[in-house]
Tab-separated table of C-alpha atoms in Angstrom:
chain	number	residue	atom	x	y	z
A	1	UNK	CA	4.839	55.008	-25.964
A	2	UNK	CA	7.790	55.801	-23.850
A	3	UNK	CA	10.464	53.109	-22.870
A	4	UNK	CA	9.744	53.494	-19.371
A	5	UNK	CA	6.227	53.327	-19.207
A	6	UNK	CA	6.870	50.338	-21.792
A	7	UNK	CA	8.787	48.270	-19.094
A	8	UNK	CA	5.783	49.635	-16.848
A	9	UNK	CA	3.253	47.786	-18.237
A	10	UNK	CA	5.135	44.562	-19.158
A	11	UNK	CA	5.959	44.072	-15.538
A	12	UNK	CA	2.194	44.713	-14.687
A	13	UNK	CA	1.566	42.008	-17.089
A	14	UNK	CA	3.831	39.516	-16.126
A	15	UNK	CA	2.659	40.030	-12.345
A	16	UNK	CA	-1.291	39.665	-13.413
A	17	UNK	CA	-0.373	36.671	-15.634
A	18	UNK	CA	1.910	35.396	-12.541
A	19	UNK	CA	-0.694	35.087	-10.190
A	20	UNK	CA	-3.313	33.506	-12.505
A	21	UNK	CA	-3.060	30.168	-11.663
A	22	UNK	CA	-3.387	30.687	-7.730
A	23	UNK	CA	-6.846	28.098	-8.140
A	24	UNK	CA	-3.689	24.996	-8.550
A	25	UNK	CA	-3.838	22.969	-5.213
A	26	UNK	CA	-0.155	22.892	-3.359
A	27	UNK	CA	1.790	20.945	-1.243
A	28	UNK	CA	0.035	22.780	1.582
A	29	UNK	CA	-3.515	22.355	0.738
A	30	UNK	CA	-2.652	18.553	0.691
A	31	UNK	CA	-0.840	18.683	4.088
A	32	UNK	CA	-4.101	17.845	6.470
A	33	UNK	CA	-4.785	14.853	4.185
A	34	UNK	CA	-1.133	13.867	4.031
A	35	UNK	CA	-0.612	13.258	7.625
A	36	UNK	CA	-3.434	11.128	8.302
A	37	UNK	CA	-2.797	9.325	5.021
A	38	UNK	CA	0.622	9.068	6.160
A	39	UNK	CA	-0.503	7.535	9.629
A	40	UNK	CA	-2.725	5.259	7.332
A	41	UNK	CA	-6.388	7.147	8.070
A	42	UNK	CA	-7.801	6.768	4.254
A	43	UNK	CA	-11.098	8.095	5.713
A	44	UNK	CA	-9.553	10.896	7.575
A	45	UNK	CA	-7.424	11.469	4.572
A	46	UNK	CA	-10.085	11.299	2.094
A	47	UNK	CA	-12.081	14.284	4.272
A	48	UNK	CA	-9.013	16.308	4.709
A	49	UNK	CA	-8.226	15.801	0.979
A	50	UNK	CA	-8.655	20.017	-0.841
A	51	UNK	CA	-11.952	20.984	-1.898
A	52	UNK	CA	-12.710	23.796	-4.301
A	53	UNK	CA	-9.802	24.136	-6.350
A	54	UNK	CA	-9.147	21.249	-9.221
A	55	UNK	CA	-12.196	19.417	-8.630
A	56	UNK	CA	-13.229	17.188	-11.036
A	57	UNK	CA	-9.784	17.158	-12.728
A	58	UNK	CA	-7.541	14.186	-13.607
A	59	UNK	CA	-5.893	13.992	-11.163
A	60	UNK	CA	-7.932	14.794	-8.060
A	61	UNK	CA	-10.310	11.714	-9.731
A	62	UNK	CA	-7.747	9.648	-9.401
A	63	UNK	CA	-6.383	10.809	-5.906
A	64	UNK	CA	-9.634	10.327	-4.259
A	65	UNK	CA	-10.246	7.033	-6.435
A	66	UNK	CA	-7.749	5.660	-4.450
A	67	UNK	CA	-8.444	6.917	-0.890
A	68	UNK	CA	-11.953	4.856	-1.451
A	69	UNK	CA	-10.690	1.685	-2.721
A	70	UNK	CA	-8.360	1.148	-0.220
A	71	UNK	CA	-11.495	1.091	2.345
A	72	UNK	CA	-13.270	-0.874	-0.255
A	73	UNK	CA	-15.601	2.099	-1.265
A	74	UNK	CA	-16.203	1.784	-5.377
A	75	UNK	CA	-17.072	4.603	-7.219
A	76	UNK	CA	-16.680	4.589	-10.590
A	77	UNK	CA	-18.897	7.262	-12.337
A	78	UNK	CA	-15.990	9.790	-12.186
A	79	UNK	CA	-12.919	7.370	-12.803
A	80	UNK	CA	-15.122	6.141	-16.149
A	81	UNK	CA	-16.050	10.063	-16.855
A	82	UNK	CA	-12.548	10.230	-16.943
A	83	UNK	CA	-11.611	7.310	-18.933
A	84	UNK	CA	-14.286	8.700	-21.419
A	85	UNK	CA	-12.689	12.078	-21.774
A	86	UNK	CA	-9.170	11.150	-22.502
A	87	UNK	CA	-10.359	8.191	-24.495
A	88	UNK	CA	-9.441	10.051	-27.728
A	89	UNK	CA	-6.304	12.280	-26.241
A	90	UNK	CA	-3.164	9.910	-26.224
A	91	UNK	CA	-0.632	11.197	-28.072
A	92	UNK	CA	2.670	9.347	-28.850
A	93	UNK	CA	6.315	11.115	-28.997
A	94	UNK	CA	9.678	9.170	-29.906
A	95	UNK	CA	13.033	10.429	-28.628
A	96	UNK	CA	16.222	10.634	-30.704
A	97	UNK	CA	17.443	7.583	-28.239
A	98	UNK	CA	14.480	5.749	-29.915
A	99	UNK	CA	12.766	5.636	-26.892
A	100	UNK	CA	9.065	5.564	-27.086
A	101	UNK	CA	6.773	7.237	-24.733
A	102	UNK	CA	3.383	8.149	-24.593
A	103	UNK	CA	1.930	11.153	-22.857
A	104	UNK	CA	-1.839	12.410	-22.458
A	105	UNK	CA	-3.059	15.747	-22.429
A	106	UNK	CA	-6.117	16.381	-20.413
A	107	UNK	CA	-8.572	19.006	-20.602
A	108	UNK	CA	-6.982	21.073	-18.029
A	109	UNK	CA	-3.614	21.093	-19.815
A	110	UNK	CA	-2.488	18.537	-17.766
A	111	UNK	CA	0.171	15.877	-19.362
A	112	UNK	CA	-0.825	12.676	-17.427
A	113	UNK	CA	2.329	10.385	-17.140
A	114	UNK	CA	2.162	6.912	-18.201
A	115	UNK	CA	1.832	5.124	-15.013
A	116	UNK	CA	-0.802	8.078	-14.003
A	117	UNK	CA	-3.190	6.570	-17.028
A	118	UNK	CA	-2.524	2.744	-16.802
A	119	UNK	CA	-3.133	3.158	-12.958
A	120	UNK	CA	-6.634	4.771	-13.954
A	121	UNK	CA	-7.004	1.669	-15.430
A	122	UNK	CA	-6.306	-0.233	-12.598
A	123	UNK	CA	-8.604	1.693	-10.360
A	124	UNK	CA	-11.579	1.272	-12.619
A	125	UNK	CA	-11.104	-2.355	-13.012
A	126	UNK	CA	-10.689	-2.666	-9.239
A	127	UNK	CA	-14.011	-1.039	-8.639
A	128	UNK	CA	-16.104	-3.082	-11.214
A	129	UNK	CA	-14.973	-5.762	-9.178
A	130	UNK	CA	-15.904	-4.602	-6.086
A	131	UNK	CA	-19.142	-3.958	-7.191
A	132	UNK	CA	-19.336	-7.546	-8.711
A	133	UNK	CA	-19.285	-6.173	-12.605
A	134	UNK	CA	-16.577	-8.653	-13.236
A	135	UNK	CA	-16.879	-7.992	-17.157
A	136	UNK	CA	-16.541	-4.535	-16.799
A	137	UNK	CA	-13.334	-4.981	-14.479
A	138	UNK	CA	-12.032	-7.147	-17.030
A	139	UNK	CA	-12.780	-4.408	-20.237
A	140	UNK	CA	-10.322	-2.182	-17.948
A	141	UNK	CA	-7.547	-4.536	-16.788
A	142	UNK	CA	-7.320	-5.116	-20.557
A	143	UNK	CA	-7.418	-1.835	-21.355
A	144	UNK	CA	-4.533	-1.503	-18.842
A	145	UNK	CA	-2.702	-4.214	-20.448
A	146	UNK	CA	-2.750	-3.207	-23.540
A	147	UNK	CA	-0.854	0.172	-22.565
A	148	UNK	CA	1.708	-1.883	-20.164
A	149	UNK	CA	2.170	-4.231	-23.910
A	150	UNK	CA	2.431	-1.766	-26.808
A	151	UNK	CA	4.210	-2.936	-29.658
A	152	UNK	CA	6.593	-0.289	-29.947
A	153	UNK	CA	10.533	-0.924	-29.435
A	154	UNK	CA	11.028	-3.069	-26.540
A	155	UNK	CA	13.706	-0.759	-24.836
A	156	UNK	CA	11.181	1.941	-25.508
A	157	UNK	CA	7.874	1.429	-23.962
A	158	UNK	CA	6.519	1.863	-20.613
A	159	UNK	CA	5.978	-1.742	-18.792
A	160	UNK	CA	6.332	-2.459	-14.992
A	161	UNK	CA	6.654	-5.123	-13.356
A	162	UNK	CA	5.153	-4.215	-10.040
A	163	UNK	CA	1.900	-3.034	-12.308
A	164	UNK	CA	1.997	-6.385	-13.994
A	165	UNK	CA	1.725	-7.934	-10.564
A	166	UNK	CA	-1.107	-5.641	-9.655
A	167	UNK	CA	-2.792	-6.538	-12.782
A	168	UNK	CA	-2.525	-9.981	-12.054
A	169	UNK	CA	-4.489	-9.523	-9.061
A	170	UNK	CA	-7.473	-7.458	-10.773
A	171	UNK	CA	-7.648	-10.591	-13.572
A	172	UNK	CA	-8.015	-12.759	-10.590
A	173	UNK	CA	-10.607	-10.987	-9.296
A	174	UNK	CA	-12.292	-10.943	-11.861
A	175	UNK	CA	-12.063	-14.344	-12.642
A	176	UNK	CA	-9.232	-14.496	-15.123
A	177	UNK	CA	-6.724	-16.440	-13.851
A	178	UNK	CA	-5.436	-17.130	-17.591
A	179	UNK	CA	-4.685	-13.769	-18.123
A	180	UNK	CA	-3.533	-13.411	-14.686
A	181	UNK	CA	-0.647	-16.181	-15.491
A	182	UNK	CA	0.220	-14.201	-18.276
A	183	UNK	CA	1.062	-10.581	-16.287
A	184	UNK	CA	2.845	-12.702	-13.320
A	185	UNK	CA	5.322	-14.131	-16.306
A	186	UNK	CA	5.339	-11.101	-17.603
A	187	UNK	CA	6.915	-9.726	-14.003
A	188	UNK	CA	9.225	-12.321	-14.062
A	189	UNK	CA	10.526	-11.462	-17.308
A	190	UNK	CA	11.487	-7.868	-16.409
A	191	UNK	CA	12.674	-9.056	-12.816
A	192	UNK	CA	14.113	-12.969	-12.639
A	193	UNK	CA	14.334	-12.426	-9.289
A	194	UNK	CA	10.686	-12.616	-9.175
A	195	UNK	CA	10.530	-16.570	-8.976
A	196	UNK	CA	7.513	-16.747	-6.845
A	197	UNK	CA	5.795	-14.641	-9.782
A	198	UNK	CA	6.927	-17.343	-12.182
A	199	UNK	CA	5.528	-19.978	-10.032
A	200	UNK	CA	2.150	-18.584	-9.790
A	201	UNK	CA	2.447	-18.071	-13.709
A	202	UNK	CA	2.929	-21.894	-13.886
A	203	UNK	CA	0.254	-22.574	-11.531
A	204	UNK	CA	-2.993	-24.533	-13.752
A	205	UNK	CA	-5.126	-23.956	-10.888
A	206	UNK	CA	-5.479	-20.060	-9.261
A	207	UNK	CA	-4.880	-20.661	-5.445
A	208	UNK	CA	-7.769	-20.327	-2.924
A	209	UNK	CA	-7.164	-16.773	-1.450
A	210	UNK	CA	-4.541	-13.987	-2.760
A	211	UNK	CA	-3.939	-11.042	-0.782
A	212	UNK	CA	-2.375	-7.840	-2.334
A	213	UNK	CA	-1.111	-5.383	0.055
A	214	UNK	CA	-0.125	-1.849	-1.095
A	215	UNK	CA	2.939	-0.451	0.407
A	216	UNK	CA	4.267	3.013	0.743
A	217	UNK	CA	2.547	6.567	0.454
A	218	UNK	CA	3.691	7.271	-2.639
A	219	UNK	CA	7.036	9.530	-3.105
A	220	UNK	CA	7.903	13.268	-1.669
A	221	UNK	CA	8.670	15.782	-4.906
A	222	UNK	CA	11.470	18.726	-3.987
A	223	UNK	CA	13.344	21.319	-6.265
A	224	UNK	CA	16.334	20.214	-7.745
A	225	UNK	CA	17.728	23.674	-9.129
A	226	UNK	CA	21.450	23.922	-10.604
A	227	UNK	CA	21.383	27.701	-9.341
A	228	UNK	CA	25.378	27.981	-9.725
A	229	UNK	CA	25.209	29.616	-13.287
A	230	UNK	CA	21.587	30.439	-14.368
A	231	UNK	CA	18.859	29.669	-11.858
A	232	UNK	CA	16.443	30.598	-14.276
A	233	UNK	CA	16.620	27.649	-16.518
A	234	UNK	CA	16.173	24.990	-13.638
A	235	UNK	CA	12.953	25.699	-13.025
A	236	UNK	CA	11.245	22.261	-13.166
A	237	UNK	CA	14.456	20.447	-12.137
A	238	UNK	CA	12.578	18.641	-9.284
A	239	UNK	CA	13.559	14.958	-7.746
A	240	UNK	CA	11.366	12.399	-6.140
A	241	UNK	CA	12.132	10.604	-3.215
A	242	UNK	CA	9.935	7.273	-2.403
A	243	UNK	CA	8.966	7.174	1.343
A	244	UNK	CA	7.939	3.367	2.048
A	245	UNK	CA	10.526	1.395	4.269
A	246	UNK	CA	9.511	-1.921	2.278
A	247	UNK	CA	9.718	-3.564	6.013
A	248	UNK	CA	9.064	-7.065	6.090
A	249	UNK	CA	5.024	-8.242	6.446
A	250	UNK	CA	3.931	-10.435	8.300
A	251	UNK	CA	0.279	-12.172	7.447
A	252	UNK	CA	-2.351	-14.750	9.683
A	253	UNK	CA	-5.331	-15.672	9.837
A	254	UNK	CA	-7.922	-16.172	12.267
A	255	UNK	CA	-6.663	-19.776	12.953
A	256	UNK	CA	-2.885	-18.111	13.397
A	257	UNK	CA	-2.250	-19.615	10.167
A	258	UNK	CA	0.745	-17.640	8.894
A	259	UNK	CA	1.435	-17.020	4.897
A	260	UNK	CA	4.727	-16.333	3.546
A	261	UNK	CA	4.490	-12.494	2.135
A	262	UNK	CA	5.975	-11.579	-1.349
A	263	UNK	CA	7.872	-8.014	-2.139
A	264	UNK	CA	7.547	-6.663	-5.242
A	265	UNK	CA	10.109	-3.933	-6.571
A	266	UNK	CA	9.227	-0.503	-6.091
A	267	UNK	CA	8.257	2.522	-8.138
A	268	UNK	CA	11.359	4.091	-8.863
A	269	UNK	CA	11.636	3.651	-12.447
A	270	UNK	CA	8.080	5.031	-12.753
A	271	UNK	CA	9.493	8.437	-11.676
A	272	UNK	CA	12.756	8.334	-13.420
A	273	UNK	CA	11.089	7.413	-16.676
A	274	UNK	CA	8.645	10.307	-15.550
A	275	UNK	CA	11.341	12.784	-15.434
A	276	UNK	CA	12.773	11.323	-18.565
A	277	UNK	CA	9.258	12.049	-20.771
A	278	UNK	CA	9.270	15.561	-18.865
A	279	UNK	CA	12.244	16.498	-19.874
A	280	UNK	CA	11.243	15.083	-23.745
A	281	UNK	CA	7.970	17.371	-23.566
A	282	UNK	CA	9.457	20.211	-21.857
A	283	UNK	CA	8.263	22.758	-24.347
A	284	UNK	CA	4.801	21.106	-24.481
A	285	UNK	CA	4.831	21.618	-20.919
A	286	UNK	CA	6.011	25.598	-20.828
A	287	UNK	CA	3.367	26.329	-23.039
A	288	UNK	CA	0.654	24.576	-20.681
A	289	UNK	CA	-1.151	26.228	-17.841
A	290	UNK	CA	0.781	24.212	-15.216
A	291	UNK	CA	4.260	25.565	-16.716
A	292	UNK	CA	3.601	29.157	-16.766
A	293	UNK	CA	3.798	30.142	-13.992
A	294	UNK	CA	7.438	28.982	-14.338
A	295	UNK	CA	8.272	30.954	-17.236
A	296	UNK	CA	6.650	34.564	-15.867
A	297	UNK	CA	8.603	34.010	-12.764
A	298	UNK	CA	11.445	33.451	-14.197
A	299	UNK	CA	10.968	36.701	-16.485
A	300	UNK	CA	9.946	39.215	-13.763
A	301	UNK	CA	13.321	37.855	-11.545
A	302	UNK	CA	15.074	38.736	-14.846
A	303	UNK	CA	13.627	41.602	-14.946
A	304	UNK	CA	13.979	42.519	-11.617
A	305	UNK	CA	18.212	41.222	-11.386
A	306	UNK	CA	18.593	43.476	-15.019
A	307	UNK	CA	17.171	46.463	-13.092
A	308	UNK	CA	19.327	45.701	-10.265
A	309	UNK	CA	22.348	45.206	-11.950
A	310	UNK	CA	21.540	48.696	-13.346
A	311	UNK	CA	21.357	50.145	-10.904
A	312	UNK	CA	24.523	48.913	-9.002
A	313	UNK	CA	26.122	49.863	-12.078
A	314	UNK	CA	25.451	53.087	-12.082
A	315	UNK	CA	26.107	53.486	-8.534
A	316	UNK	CA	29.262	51.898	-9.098
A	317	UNK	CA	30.246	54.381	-11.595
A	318	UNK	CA	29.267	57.289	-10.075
A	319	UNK	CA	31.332	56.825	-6.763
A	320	UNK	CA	33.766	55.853	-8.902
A	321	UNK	CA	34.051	59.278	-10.738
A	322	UNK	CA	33.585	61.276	-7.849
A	323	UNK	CA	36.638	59.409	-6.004
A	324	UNK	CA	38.345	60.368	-9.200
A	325	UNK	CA	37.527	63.560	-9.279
A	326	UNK	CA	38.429	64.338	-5.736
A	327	UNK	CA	41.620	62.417	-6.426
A	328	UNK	CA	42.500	64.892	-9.144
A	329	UNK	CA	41.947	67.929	-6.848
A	330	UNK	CA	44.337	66.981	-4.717
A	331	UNK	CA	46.745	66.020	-7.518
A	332	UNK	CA	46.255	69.633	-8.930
A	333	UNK	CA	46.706	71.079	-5.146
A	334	UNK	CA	49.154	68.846	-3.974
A	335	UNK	CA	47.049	67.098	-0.600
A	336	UNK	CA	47.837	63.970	-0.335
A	337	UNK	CA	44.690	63.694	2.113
A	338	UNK	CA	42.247	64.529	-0.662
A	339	UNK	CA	44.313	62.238	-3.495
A	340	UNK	CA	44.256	59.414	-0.994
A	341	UNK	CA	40.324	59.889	0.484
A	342	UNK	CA	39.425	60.339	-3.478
A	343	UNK	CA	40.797	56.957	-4.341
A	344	UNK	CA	39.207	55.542	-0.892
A	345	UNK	CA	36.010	56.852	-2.636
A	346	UNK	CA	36.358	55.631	-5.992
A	347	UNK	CA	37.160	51.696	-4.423
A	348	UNK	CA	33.777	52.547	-1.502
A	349	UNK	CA	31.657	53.021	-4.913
A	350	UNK	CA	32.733	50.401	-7.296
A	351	UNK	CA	32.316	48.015	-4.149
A	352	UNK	CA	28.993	49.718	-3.256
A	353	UNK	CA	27.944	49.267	-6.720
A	354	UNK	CA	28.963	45.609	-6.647
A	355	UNK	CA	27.024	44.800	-3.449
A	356	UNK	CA	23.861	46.527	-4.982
A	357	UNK	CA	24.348	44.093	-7.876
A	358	UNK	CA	24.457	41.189	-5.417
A	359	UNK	CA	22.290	41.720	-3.421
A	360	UNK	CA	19.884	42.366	-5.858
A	361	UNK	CA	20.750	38.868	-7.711
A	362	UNK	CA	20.781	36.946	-4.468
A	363	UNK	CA	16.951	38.843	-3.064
A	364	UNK	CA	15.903	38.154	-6.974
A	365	UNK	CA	16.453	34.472	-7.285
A	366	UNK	CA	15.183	33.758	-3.583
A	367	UNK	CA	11.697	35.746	-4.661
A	368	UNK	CA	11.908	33.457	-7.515
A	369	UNK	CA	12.941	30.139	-5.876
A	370	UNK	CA	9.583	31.053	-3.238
A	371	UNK	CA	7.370	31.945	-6.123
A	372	UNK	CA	8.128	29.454	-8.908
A	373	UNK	CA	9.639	26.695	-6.759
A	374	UNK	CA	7.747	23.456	-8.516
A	375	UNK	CA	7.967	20.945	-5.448
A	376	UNK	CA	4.931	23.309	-3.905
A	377	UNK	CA	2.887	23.356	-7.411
A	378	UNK	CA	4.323	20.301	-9.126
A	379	UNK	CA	1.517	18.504	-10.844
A	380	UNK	CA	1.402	14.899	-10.148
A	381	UNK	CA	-0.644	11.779	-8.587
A	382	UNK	CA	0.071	12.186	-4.983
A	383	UNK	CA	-1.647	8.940	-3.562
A	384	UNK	CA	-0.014	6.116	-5.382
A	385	UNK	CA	1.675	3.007	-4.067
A	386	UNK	CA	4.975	2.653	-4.168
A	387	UNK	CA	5.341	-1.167	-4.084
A	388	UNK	CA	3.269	-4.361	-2.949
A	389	UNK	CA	3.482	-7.613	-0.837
A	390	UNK	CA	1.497	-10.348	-2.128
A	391	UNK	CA	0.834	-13.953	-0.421
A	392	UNK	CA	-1.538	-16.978	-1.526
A	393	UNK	CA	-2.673	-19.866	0.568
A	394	UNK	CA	-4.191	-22.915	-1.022
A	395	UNK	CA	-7.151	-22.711	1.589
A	396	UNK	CA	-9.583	-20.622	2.005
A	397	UNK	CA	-8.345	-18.054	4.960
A	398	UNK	CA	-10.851	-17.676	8.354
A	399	UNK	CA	-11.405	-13.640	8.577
A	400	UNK	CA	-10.219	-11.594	10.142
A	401	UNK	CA	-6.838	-11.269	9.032
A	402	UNK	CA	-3.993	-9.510	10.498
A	403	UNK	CA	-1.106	-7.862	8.734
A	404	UNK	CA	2.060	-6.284	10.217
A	405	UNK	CA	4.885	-4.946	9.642
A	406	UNK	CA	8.661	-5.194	11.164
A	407	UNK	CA	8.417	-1.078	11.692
A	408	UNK	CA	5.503	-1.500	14.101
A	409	UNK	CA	2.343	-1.480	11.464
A	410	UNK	CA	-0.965	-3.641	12.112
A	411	UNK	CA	-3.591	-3.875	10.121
A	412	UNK	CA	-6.933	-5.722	10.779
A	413	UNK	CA	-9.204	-7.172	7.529
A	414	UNK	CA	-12.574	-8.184	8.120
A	415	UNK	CA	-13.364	-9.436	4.856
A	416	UNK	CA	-11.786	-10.370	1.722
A	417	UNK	CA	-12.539	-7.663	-1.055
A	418	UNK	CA	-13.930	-10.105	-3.445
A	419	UNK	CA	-14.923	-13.957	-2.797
A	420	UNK	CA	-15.409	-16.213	-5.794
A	421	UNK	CA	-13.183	-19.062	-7.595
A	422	UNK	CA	-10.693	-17.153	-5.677
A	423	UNK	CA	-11.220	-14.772	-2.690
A	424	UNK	CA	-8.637	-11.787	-3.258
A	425	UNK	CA	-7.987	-8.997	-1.074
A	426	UNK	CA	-6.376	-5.948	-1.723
A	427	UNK	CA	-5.643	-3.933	1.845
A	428	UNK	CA	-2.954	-0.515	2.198
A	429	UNK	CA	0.066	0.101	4.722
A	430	UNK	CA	1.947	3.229	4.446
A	431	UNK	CA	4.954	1.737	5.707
A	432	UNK	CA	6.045	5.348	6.003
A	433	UNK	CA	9.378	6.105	8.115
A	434	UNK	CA	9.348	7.900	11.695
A	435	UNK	CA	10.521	11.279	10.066
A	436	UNK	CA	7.287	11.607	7.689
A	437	UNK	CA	4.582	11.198	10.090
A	438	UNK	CA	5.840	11.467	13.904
A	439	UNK	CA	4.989	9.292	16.332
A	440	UNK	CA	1.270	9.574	15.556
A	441	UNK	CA	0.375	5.070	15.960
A	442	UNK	CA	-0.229	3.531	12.643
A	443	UNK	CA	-3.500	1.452	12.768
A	444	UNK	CA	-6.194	0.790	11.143
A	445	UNK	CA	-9.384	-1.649	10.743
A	446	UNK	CA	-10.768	-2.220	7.091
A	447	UNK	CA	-14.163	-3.463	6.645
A	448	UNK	CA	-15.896	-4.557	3.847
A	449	UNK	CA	-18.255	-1.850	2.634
């Protein structure tokens, strides 16, 4: 076959096998459902949230998961479907710094990060409990423990301390409060300046009511590209910024009885230990059907710059001969006028020639940056907390409670989410800044389903 039609039909295949994974949901398909999640509408949120495309999958399960809990809706066929499905797909990867993560590959070639899987987990154990199968809630929170407390090297593993403070809410509801002690020490261990944590740890008896509030909408991904020497290799450079103001929260009762409100860290770490494993299973990654895209891309921009450059080479060149040329007619004659508009055209085509090479590289990598840019595609759990408030009160509360928040948030609970030994509550704020969702007002009523 000849050359060209060779380079023919590997650019036809590279732009078939480019557009083969247009059924991946993007930033825009999650826009509708971001803004009312945003304004803290889990309902509106939950109906806006993309149909068609990834359904079913990891992490859609999960996403949706948690736009029902947080209005105290339990489902848990499809979080256990999931749990049953990856039961048997962790896989375990050390780095040379000794560092110890583990990483699970789902059946749509998805590599679930390690906060991703304990928090489906947490979500399962959560719903049991709303839907009074305290055993079954307790199976998970375990299961979710044992993840957050692998014995692997202790500057290695995954733990959290804002999921151990979660996690000591799901044992309490489930009627744990031993275990619970343990995860609120365990907080206090990776954070001493955590001391409420440690006082609850030390507490014999569980208080009377616990409210868990979930802060933040869970962090904003954007490119990160080092584009000054070879844009094609920063591809999945992305960053993640967290969104939640982590405003102070205010808590009463019905009786105007106020609690004192708790702030855990935030999620930060989660994402920079995220990036971390990423950049461990990079090749893993490449070779999955969420990295490449990334990869033909980046080949048909190469393709197209090469071709490009060719051509401004050759343009280059040839005004650079005829300039020479002409310039050596007028040598040979003796016209100054044709020696000096020869050497006018030799300079016109080797800058000609340069700005075709340019211009080419700079239209090239902006096709690229639109097509392969991985903040619109980038594969993670969108609807995840980003940190929590938590306050006690020795007495039972009188419902309905208020929350609020220094930026202007209020929040109405009808009911605690589960009443026994003691009542706990888990509610959402998205404590999101002015610039993410307008000036759209942030308030919500959650009732007891």
């Amino acid at each position: 076959m000849p050359k060209p039609a060779r380079l023919l039909l590997l650019i036809t295949f590279l732009l078939i096998t480019g557009c083969s994974h247009t059924s991946l949901l993007s930033k825009q398909d999650y826009q509708k459902s971001q803004d009312q999640f945003l304004q803290g509408n889990a309902d509106d949120a939950y109906l806006s949230f993309p149909r068609g495309a990834e359904t079913g999958n990891f992490i859609t399960t999960v996403e949706k998961a948690y736009l029902n809990l947080i209005q105290g809706k339990a489902q848990t066929k499809q979080l256990q479907q999931q749990v049953e499905i990856l039961e048997n797909r962790v896989r375990y990867h050390v780095t040379r710094e000794a560092k110890t993560f583990f990483y699970l590959q789902t059946p749509e070639d998805y590599y679930a990060s390690e906060h991703e899987v304990i928090w489906l987990h947490l979500l399962l154990s959560w719903a049991y409990s709303l839907q009074g199968q305290n055993d079954n809630a307790c199976v998970e929170a375990r299961q979710a423990s044992s993840l957050l407390s692998l014995p692997w090297s202790p500057a290695g593993h995954f733990d959290d301390p804002t999921l151990r403070l979660f996690l000591a809410g799901l044992w309490s509801m489930c009627g744990e409060w031993r275990e619970a002690q343990v995860d609120f020490r365990a907080a206090w261990y990776m954070d001493n300046t955590l001391t409420w944590a440690l006082e609850l740890a030390n507490r014999v008896q569980p208080p009377a009511s616990l409210i868990i509030v979930l802060g933040g909408p869970g962090p904003e991904v954007s490119w990160n590209p080092e584009l000054n020497f070879n844009p094609l290799r920063s591809s999945r450079q992305v960053s993640f910024k967290l969104r939640g103001q982590r405003s102070a929260l205010y808590i009463s009762d019905n009786n105007k009885r106020p609690l004192t409100t708790h702030l855990s860290p935030d999620a930060r770490k989660w994402y920079e230990r995220h990036l971390e494993r990423e950049s461990e299973l990079h090749e893993l990654i490449l070779d999955s059907a969420f990295g490449g895209k990334a990869t033909t891309s980046g080949a048909i921009a190469s393709t197209k710059i090469a071709a490009k450059t060719g051509l401004g080479i050759l343009a280059g060149i040839g005004g650079a001969a005829l300039g020479i040329v002409i310039a050596d007619a007028g040598l040979k004659s003796g016209s100054d006028d044709l020696v000096r508009n020869g050497l006018i055209i030799s300079a016109a085509g080797i800058t000609w020639g340069w700005e075709i090479i340019s211009d080419g590289y700079r239209s090239s990598v902006k096709e690229f940056k639109q097509d392969v840019d991985p903040s619109s595609e980038y594969r993670y759990v969108r609807y995840l907390p980003e940190y929590l408030w938590l306050a006690w009160s020795e007495q039972p509360l009188n419902f309905p409670v208020t929350l609020s928040t220094s930026a202007g948030s209020r929040v109405t609970l009808q009911n605690p989410s589960v009443a026994g030994r003691t009542s706990v509550t888990i509610a959402f704020i998205p404590d999101a800044t002015m610039s993410y969702y307008g000036r759209a007002k942030q308030t919500n009523t959650h009732n007891k389903l």
